[in-house]
Coordinates of C-alpha atoms in Angstrom, one line a residue:
M1 CA -8.2 -14.7 -4.6
T2 CA -12.3 -14.3 -4.8
E3 CA -11.9 -10.8 -3.5
H4 CA -9.2 -10.4 -5.7
L5 CA -11.1 -10.9 -9.3
S6 CA -14.0 -9.1 -7.7
L7 CA -12.3 -5.8 -7.7
F8 CA -10.5 -6.4 -11.1
A9 CA -14.1 -7.2 -12.6
I10 CA -14.9 -3.5 -10.5
L11 CA -12.0 -1.7 -12.4
R12 CA -12.8 -3.1 -15.7
Q13 CA -16.4 -1.0 -15.0
S14 CA -14.5 2.7 -15.1
A15 CA -11.2 2.3 -16.7
D16 CA -9.8 0.9 -19.8
V17 CA -9.6 -3.1 -20.1
R18 CA -6.9 -3.4 -21.6
T19 CA -5.2 -1.5 -18.9
V20 CA -6.8 -3.1 -16.5
D21 CA -5.7 -6.7 -18.0
A22 CA -1.6 -5.4 -17.6
I23 CA -2.7 -4.9 -14.4
E24 CA -4.1 -7.7 -13.1
R25 CA -1.1 -9.6 -14.9
L26 CA 1.4 -7.3 -13.2
V27 CA -0.3 -8.0 -9.9
R28 CA -0.2 -11.7 -10.4
D29 CA 2.6 -12.8 -12.5
A30 CA 5.6 -9.9 -11.6
P31 CA 8.4 -10.3 -8.8
D32 CA 8.0 -8.5 -5.8
S33 CA 10.3 -5.5 -6.3
A34 CA 8.0 -5.1 -9.6
L35 CA 4.9 -4.5 -7.3
N36 CA 6.7 -1.9 -4.5
R37 CA 6.7 1.9 -5.7
I38 CA 5.6 1.3 -9.5
N39 CA 6.7 3.9 -11.8
V40 CA 3.0 4.5 -13.8
L41 CA 5.0 6.5 -16.7
A42 CA 7.6 3.1 -17.1
F43 CA 4.5 0.6 -16.7
A44 CA 2.9 2.4 -19.7
A45 CA 5.8 2.6 -22.1
R46 CA 7.0 -1.4 -21.5
E47 CA 3.4 -2.3 -21.9
G48 CA 2.3 -0.3 -24.9
L49 CA -0.5 1.5 -23.1
D50 CA -1.5 4.9 -23.4
E51 CA -0.1 7.1 -20.7
E52 CA -3.7 9.1 -19.6
R53 CA -5.3 5.9 -19.6
T54 CA -2.7 4.1 -17.2
I55 CA -2.9 6.8 -14.8
A56 CA -6.6 6.9 -14.6
A57 CA -6.7 3.5 -14.2
F58 CA -4.1 3.2 -11.9
L59 CA -6.5 6.0 -9.8
H60 CA -9.3 3.8 -9.9
A61 CA -7.4 0.9 -8.9
A62 CA -6.2 2.6 -5.7
R63 CA -9.4 3.9 -5.0
L64 CA -10.4 0.9 -5.1
G65 CA -8.0 -0.4 -2.3
I66 CA -5.8 -2.4 -5.2
F67 CA -3.1 -0.1 -4.4
E68 CA -1.8 2.2 -2.0
M69 CA -0.3 5.8 -3.3
S70 CA 2.9 7.1 -2.4
W71 CA 4.3 10.9 -2.4
N72 CA 7.5 10.9 -2.3
V73 CA 9.8 14.2 -1.9
L74 CA 12.7 13.6 -4.9
C75 CA 16.2 14.6 -4.6
P76 CA 17.2 16.8 -7.5
G77 CA 20.6 15.6 -7.8
C78 CA 21.0 11.5 -6.8
G79 CA 16.9 11.2 -7.3
G80 CA 17.1 9.4 -3.7
V81 CA 13.3 9.6 -1.5
L82 CA 14.2 12.5 1.1
D83 CA 10.2 11.8 2.7
A84 CA 7.4 9.7 2.0
G85 CA 3.6 9.7 2.6
A86 CA 0.2 8.7 1.8
S87 CA -1.0 12.0 0.5
L88 CA 0.2 15.4 -0.4
K89 CA -0.6 16.6 3.1
T90 CA 2.5 15.3 4.2
I91 CA 4.6 17.8 2.4
Q92 CA 5.4 20.0 5.0
Q93 CA 8.3 21.5 5.3
P94 CA 9.7 24.4 3.4
S95 CA 13.1 22.5 2.3
Y96 CA 14.6 19.2 2.2
S97 CA 18.3 18.0 2.7
C98 CA 20.2 15.4 0.8
A99 CA 22.8 14.1 3.2
L100 CA 24.0 12.1 0.2
C101 CA 24.8 15.1 -2.2
G102 CA 24.9 17.8 0.7
A103 CA 22.5 20.0 -0.4
G104 CA 19.0 21.3 0.1
Y105 CA 16.5 22.0 -1.9
E106 CA 12.5 23.8 -1.5
P107 CA 10.2 21.6 -2.9
T108 CA 8.5 21.7 -6.2
L109 CA 5.4 19.7 -7.5
D110 CA 7.0 19.4 -10.8
E111 CA 10.4 18.6 -10.4
M112 CA 10.7 16.9 -6.9
V113 CA 7.6 15.1 -6.0
E114 CA 6.7 11.6 -7.6
V115 CA 3.3 9.5 -7.3
T116 CA 4.0 5.6 -7.0
F117 CA 2.0 2.7 -6.3
T118 CA 2.3 0.1 -4.1
V119 CA 0.2 -2.8 -4.2
T120 CA -2.0 -3.0 -1.0
P121 CA -1.4 -6.1 1.2
R122 CA -5.3 -7.5 1.0
I123 CA -4.4 -7.8 -2.9
R124 CA -0.7 -9.6 -2.7
K125 CA 1.8 -9.8 0.5
I126 CA 5.2 -8.3 -0.8
A127 CA 8.3 -7.7 0.9
G128 CA 8.5 -4.0 0.3
H129 CA 5.7 -4.3 2.7
D130 CA 8.2 -5.0 5.7
P131 CA 11.1 -2.8 4.4
D132 CA 13.1 -3.5 7.7
T133 CA 13.5 -7.2 6.3
M134 CA 14.9 -6.5 3.3
S135 CA 18.4 -6.6 2.0
M136 CA 20.4 -3.9 2.2
W137 CA 21.0 -3.4 -1.7
D138 CA 16.9 -4.2 -2.1
Y139 CA 16.1 -1.8 0.4
D140 CA 18.1 1.2 -1.5
R141 CA 16.8 0.1 -4.8
Q142 CA 13.3 0.0 -3.5
F143 CA 12.9 2.9 -0.9
F144 CA 16.1 5.5 -1.4
W145 CA 16.2 5.8 -4.9
G146 CA 12.9 7.1 -6.6
S147 CA 11.5 5.7 -9.4
G148 CA 13.3 8.0 -11.8
V149 CA 16.7 6.0 -11.3
D150 CA 16.8 3.7 -13.9
M151 CA 18.9 1.3 -11.9
P152 CA 21.2 -0.8 -14.3
E153 CA 20.5 -4.4 -14.8
N154 CA 24.0 -5.3 -13.1
F155 CA 23.7 -3.0 -10.0
D156 CA 24.7 -5.6 -8.1
E157 CA 28.6 -5.5 -10.3
I158 CA 28.4 -1.8 -10.0
V159 CA 28.3 -2.0 -6.3
E160 CA 31.2 -4.8 -6.0
E161 CA 33.3 -2.0 -7.4
I162 CA 32.2 1.3 -6.2
V163 CA 31.2 0.3 -2.6
L164 CA 34.2 -0.1 -0.6
D165 CA 32.1 -1.9 2.4
A166 CA 28.5 -2.3 4.1
M167 CA 27.0 -3.7 7.0
E168 CA 23.5 -4.4 8.6
L169 CA 23.7 -2.4 12.2
P170 CA 21.0 -3.6 14.5
A171 CA 19.2 -0.8 17.2
G172 CA 21.3 0.3 19.9
E173 CA 24.6 -1.8 18.6
R174 CA 27.7 -0.6 17.6
A175 CA 30.9 -1.9 15.3
S176 CA 33.9 -1.8 13.4
L177 CA 34.9 -1.8 9.9
S178 CA 38.3 -1.9 8.7
L179 CA 39.3 -0.6 5.5
Q180 CA 42.0 0.1 3.1
L181 CA 40.7 3.9 1.7
P182 CA 41.8 5.0 -1.9
A183 CA 42.8 8.4 -3.1
E184 CA 39.3 9.3 -4.0
F185 CA 36.1 11.0 -2.4
V186 CA 34.2 8.6 -0.7
I187 CA 31.3 8.9 1.3
V188 CA 29.9 6.6 4.5
F189 CA 26.2 6.8 3.8
E190 CA 22.9 5.7 5.4
P191 CA 19.7 5.4 3.9
I192 CA 17.2 4.8 6.5
T193 CA 18.6 8.1 8.9
H194 CA 19.5 9.7 5.6
S195 CA 23.2 10.5 7.1
A196 CA 26.1 11.0 5.7
Q197 CA 30.1 11.6 5.9
F198 CA 32.4 12.9 3.6
I199 CA 35.7 12.0 3.7
D200 CA 37.6 13.8 1.1
V201 CA 40.9 10.9 0.5
K202 CA 44.4 12.9 -0.5
G203 CA 48.1 13.5 0.3
E204 CA 50.8 11.0 0.5
P205 CA 49.4 7.2 1.3
T206 CA 49.7 6.3 5.1
K207 CA 50.4 2.5 6.5
E208 CA 49.5 4.2 10.1
R209 CA 46.2 3.1 10.9
Q210 CA 43.8 5.9 11.2
N211 CA 40.3 5.9 12.9
L212 CA 36.9 7.7 12.5
S213 CA 33.7 7.4 14.4
V214 CA 29.7 8.2 12.8
V215 CA 27.0 7.8 14.8
F216 CA 23.6 7.5 13.4
N217 CA 20.4 9.1 14.9
D218 CA 17.1 10.8 14.4
A219 CA 18.5 13.8 13.4
H220 CA 19.4 13.2 9.6
P221 CA 22.8 14.8 10.9
Q222 CA 25.3 15.8 7.6
H223 CA 28.4 15.7 9.3
Q224 CA 31.4 17.8 8.6
T225 CA 33.9 16.8 5.5
V226 CA 36.9 15.4 7.1
E227 CA 40.5 14.8 5.3
L228 CA 42.1 11.6 5.3
R229 CA 44.9 10.1 3.7
P230 CA 44.7 6.5 1.2
G231 CA 45.7 3.8 3.5
P232 CA 44.3 2.1 6.4
L233 CA 41.1 3.1 8.4
R234 CA 38.9 1.7 11.3
L235 CA 35.4 3.3 10.6
T236 CA 33.5 3.1 14.0
L237 CA 29.3 2.9 13.3
D238 CA 27.4 3.2 16.5
N239 CA 23.7 3.2 16.3
R240 CA 21.7 5.2 18.5
T241 CA 18.0 4.7 16.4
T242 CA 15.8 2.1 17.6
R243 CA 15.7 1.0 13.6
R244 CA 18.4 -1.4 12.4
V245 CA 20.9 0.9 10.0
L246 CA 22.6 0.2 6.9
P247 CA 25.5 1.8 6.2
A248 CA 27.8 1.8 3.2
V249 CA 31.4 3.3 2.3
W250 CA 30.6 4.2 -1.0
I251 CA 33.8 5.9 -3.6
A252 CA 32.1 9.1 -5.4
G253 CA 33.5 8.5 -8.4
T254 CA 32.7 8.5 -12.4
A255 CA 30.6 4.9 -12.1
L256 CA 28.3 6.1 -8.9
H257 CA 27.4 9.7 -10.8
D258 CA 27.3 7.5 -14.3
M259 CA 24.3 5.2 -12.1
L260 CA 22.5 7.9 -10.5
G261 CA 22.9 9.6 -13.6
R262 CA 20.5 7.5 -15.7
R263 CA 17.3 8.7 -15.4
R264 CA 13.4 7.9 -17.2
P265 CA 10.2 10.4 -16.5
F266 CA 8.2 9.7 -13.5
L267 CA 4.5 10.8 -12.4
T268 CA 4.7 14.1 -11.0
A269 CA 2.5 15.7 -8.2
N270 CA 2.1 18.4 -10.8
R271 CA 0.6 16.2 -13.5
L272 CA -1.6 14.5 -10.9
L273 CA -3.1 17.4 -9.9
S274 CA -3.8 18.6 -13.5
N275 CA -5.3 15.4 -14.1
Q276 CA -9.3 15.0 -14.6
T277 CA -9.4 11.6 -13.1
F278 CA -7.8 12.5 -9.8
R279 CA -9.5 15.8 -9.6
D280 CA -12.9 13.8 -10.0
L281 CA -11.8 11.0 -7.5
Y282 CA -10.0 12.9 -4.8
R283 CA -11.9 16.2 -4.8
T284 CA -10.7 17.3 -1.1
D285 CA -8.4 15.1 0.2
T286 CA -6.1 16.6 -1.3
L287 CA -3.6 19.7 0.4
D288 CA -3.8 20.9 3.7
I289 CA -5.7 24.2 4.1
D290 CA -2.2 26.5 5.2
Q291 CA -0.4 24.3 2.6
R292 CA 1.3 26.8 -0.3
L293 CA 3.0 24.4 -2.5
K294 CA 5.1 25.6 -5.3
I295 CA 5.2 24.6 -9.2
T296 CA 7.8 26.1 -11.3
S297 CA 5.5 25.4 -14.8
L298 CA 1.7 24.9 -15.3
T299 CA -0.3 26.0 -18.4
F300 CA -3.7 27.5 -17.7
L301 CA -6.6 28.0 -20.4
F302 CA -9.4 30.5 -19.5
T303 CA -12.7 29.9 -21.6
D304 CA -15.9 32.5 -21.8
L305 CA -19.3 32.6 -23.4
K306 CA -19.5 35.7 -25.7
G307 CA -22.9 37.0 -25.2
S308 CA -24.7 34.6 -22.9
T309 CA -27.0 37.0 -21.3
Q310 CA -28.4 37.6 -25.0
L311 CA -28.9 34.0 -25.5
Y312 CA -30.7 34.1 -22.5
E313 CA -33.0 36.3 -23.5
R314 CA -33.0 35.1 -27.4
V315 CA -34.0 31.5 -26.7
G316 CA -35.6 31.4 -23.1
D317 CA -34.2 30.3 -19.8
L318 CA -34.3 26.3 -20.2
A319 CA -33.0 25.9 -23.5
A320 CA -30.6 28.3 -22.6
Y321 CA -29.3 26.6 -19.8
D322 CA -29.3 23.0 -21.3
L323 CA -27.0 24.3 -24.3
V324 CA -24.8 26.2 -21.8
K325 CA -24.9 22.4 -20.1
E326 CA -23.7 20.6 -23.4
H327 CA -20.8 23.3 -23.9
F328 CA -19.7 22.1 -20.3
R329 CA -19.8 18.6 -20.8
V330 CA -18.1 18.8 -24.0
L331 CA -15.5 21.5 -23.1
H332 CA -14.5 19.3 -19.7
D333 CA -14.2 16.0 -22.0
I334 CA -11.6 17.7 -24.5
V335 CA -9.4 19.0 -21.1
G336 CA -9.4 15.3 -20.0
A337 CA -8.6 13.8 -23.6
E338 CA -5.7 16.3 -23.5
A339 CA -4.1 15.3 -20.1
G340 CA -6.2 18.6 -18.4
A341 CA -8.5 19.1 -15.5
V342 CA -11.3 21.5 -15.2
V343 CA -10.2 23.2 -11.7
K344 CA -14.0 25.0 -11.5
T345 CA -16.8 27.1 -13.9
I346 CA -17.2 30.4 -12.5
G347 CA -20.7 31.1 -14.3
D348 CA -20.5 30.3 -17.8
A349 CA -16.5 30.3 -17.6
V350 CA -14.2 27.3 -17.1
M351 CA -10.5 27.2 -15.6
A352 CA -8.4 24.5 -16.5
T353 CA -5.0 23.1 -16.2
F354 CA -2.4 21.2 -18.2
P355 CA 0.6 19.7 -17.5
T356 CA 2.2 21.4 -20.7
P357 CA 1.4 24.2 -23.4
D358 CA 1.3 22.1 -26.2
R359 CA -1.9 20.2 -24.6
A360 CA -3.7 23.3 -23.7
V361 CA -3.1 24.7 -27.4
A362 CA -4.8 21.2 -28.5
A363 CA -7.4 21.2 -26.5
A364 CA -8.7 25.2 -27.1
L365 CA -8.4 24.1 -31.4
R366 CA -10.3 21.4 -30.0
M367 CA -12.9 23.3 -28.1
R368 CA -13.4 25.9 -31.0
E369 CA -14.0 23.1 -33.4
E370 CA -16.6 21.6 -31.1
M371 CA -18.5 24.4 -30.7
Q372 CA -18.5 25.4 -34.3
K373 CA -19.9 22.1 -35.2
L374 CA -22.9 22.7 -31.9
N375 CA -23.8 26.0 -33.7
E376 CA -23.8 23.9 -37.2
T377 CA -26.2 21.6 -35.9
R378 CA -28.1 24.4 -33.9
G379 CA -28.3 26.5 -37.4
R380 CA -27.1 29.7 -35.8
E381 CA -23.9 31.1 -33.8
D382 CA -25.5 30.6 -30.0
L383 CA -21.8 29.7 -28.8
L384 CA -18.9 32.1 -29.2
L385 CA -16.3 30.9 -27.2
K386 CA -13.2 32.8 -25.9
I387 CA -10.2 31.3 -24.6
G388 CA -7.0 32.4 -23.2
I389 CA -3.8 30.5 -22.2
H390 CA -0.6 31.3 -20.7
E391 CA 2.1 29.2 -18.6
G392 CA 4.2 30.2 -15.7
P393 CA 4.5 29.6 -12.3
C394 CA 2.0 29.1 -9.3
L395 CA 1.2 27.8 -6.3
A396 CA -1.6 25.0 -5.5
V397 CA -3.3 25.9 -2.9
M398 CA -6.9 25.3 -0.9
L399 CA -9.5 27.9 -1.6
N400 CA -12.8 27.0 -0.8
D401 CA -12.3 23.6 0.1
R402 CA -11.2 22.4 -3.2
Q403 CA -8.0 22.1 -4.9
D404 CA -6.4 25.3 -6.8
Y405 CA -3.8 27.6 -7.9
F406 CA -2.5 31.1 -7.2
G407 CA -0.6 33.6 -8.3
Q408 CA 0.4 36.0 -11.1
T409 CA 0.8 33.5 -14.0
V410 CA -3.3 32.7 -13.1
N411 CA -4.0 36.0 -13.4
I412 CA -2.5 37.0 -16.5
A413 CA -4.1 33.8 -18.3
S414 CA -7.6 35.1 -17.2
R415 CA -6.9 38.4 -18.6
V416 CA -5.6 37.3 -21.5
Q417 CA -9.2 35.4 -22.3
N418 CA -10.9 38.8 -21.4
L419 CA -8.6 40.0 -24.6
A420 CA -10.4 37.4 -26.9
M421 CA -12.8 37.8 -29.2
S422 CA -15.6 35.6 -30.5
H423 CA -13.6 32.1 -32.1
A424 CA -10.5 33.7 -31.2
I425 CA -7.3 32.0 -28.8
F426 CA -5.5 34.3 -27.3
A427 CA -2.0 33.0 -26.0
T428 CA 1.2 34.4 -24.6
G429 CA 4.4 34.3 -25.7
A430 CA 5.8 31.6 -23.0
V431 CA 2.5 29.4 -24.9
V432 CA 3.0 30.2 -28.8
E433 CA 7.4 30.1 -28.6
D434 CA 7.0 26.9 -26.7
P435 CA 9.1 24.5 -29.5
V436 CA 5.8 21.6 -28.9
T437 CA 3.4 24.1 -29.6
S438 CA 5.1 25.6 -32.3
E439 CA 5.7 22.0 -33.5
L440 CA 2.0 21.5 -33.2
M441 CA 0.8 24.6 -35.1
E442 CA 3.2 24.5 -38.0
R443 CA 1.6 21.2 -39.1
R444 CA -2.1 22.4 -38.7
G445 CA -0.8 25.2 -40.6
L446 CA -1.8 28.0 -38.2
H447 CA 0.3 31.1 -37.6
P448 CA -0.3 33.2 -34.7
T449 CA -0.4 37.0 -34.9
Q450 CA 1.4 39.0 -32.3
R451 CA 0.1 42.2 -30.6
R452 CA 1.4 44.4 -27.4
T453 CA -1.7 45.2 -25.4
A454 CA -2.0 46.3 -21.8
L455 CA -3.3 43.5 -19.1
R456 CA -5.3 45.1 -16.1
G457 CA -3.6 45.7 -13.0
M458 CA 0.0 45.4 -14.9
Q459 CA 1.8 48.4 -15.9
D460 CA 4.0 47.5 -18.6
E461 CA 2.5 46.4 -22.0
F462 CA 2.5 42.7 -23.0
S463 CA 3.2 40.1 -25.7
V464 CA 0.0 38.4 -27.1
Y465 CA -0.7 36.1 -29.7
E466 CA -3.8 35.5 -31.3
I467 CA -4.0 31.9 -33.0
P468 CA -6.2 32.0 -36.0

């Protein structure tokens, strides 16, 4: 308990105190299930906390050893966890298959990879630390389905309705179930080996007993769909693994689809990579050098100081250095406050990322305002900031020992910034036409001016907008 208290005291020095208080209450009072694979966004909503401060607090807590992070590859169809690891480096497969949905997917960081937090055993021992001892339905809820699936309170009642039978089968053992098949599509699903057998039950009912065998092994098999008739079935289950398995026979009807269709926001890997606290705490421990992970949508903001060479000549190296350093501090603070992250600085330029276009535009407007304030304080136009913004797909990569981004979206954002004059914010249609961004600019009375122009390295003209 003494270590517990000291760690939270340390956490209060680096994270929002109100958020830390809520986390400490969670660790102290919540049931075991609430401390396994915590959905940070759901926790923030339930406690009435700011999302960014909550994410930052959990990251600092994980760094202190209060929580362990889990990076989980989710099935877009059913929300099931297809793979899980302690870091993003564990996501190495070019595609992942979901046996329950019978489909394969190429992983994307903003749609398929969630980041959750589990309390460490040194702080509090919970059932989730030993999943092989958990009941079948607790295992399904806490380990197979991701934190983005909002499981209903009456989960047990729904299971009674849509599961024909289920059992725990120890390693190396074999058993049989006697079932009465309804005229429905049925799935024999096992969540530990991620194995499934589809049964299309149709035709005239029969009174004769039908037989079917399903083998569970470590190959994660997706068995061929078999056709059976409504009526009695002897289902033989053979566990050829070194762990217990938890097969259940599900009716794949409306009730199952409705249950799995209950979704809630979750902390994506993409959002975490664009979080300043994460980048500050986990600078190099993110990706392997040969990893190339897809992101379907990320917003890039580039800034540069106009006339910085003349600034050094005008005010001298020491004064100019201090001024440019202050400009970097202001930009860094604004990026972090708008849920973004500074990827790198290049000379007097900044490259930053944001999870959504509106956050980038809000940051750009604040940057322009703060530079104007700094200039007013000095009584001269020393800091003239040019800004360019673009949104689109990219790759998350490791370059020069740091997590970086690669792709045409990055190139376009940089070249759009090169078009900007002093005090100008230039953005592409993908940014300006975003509904939330449009609403933001409408509230501020801003009306972007469109122009067609050529971007270096691109054959066709490109539409860009100047935000006044």
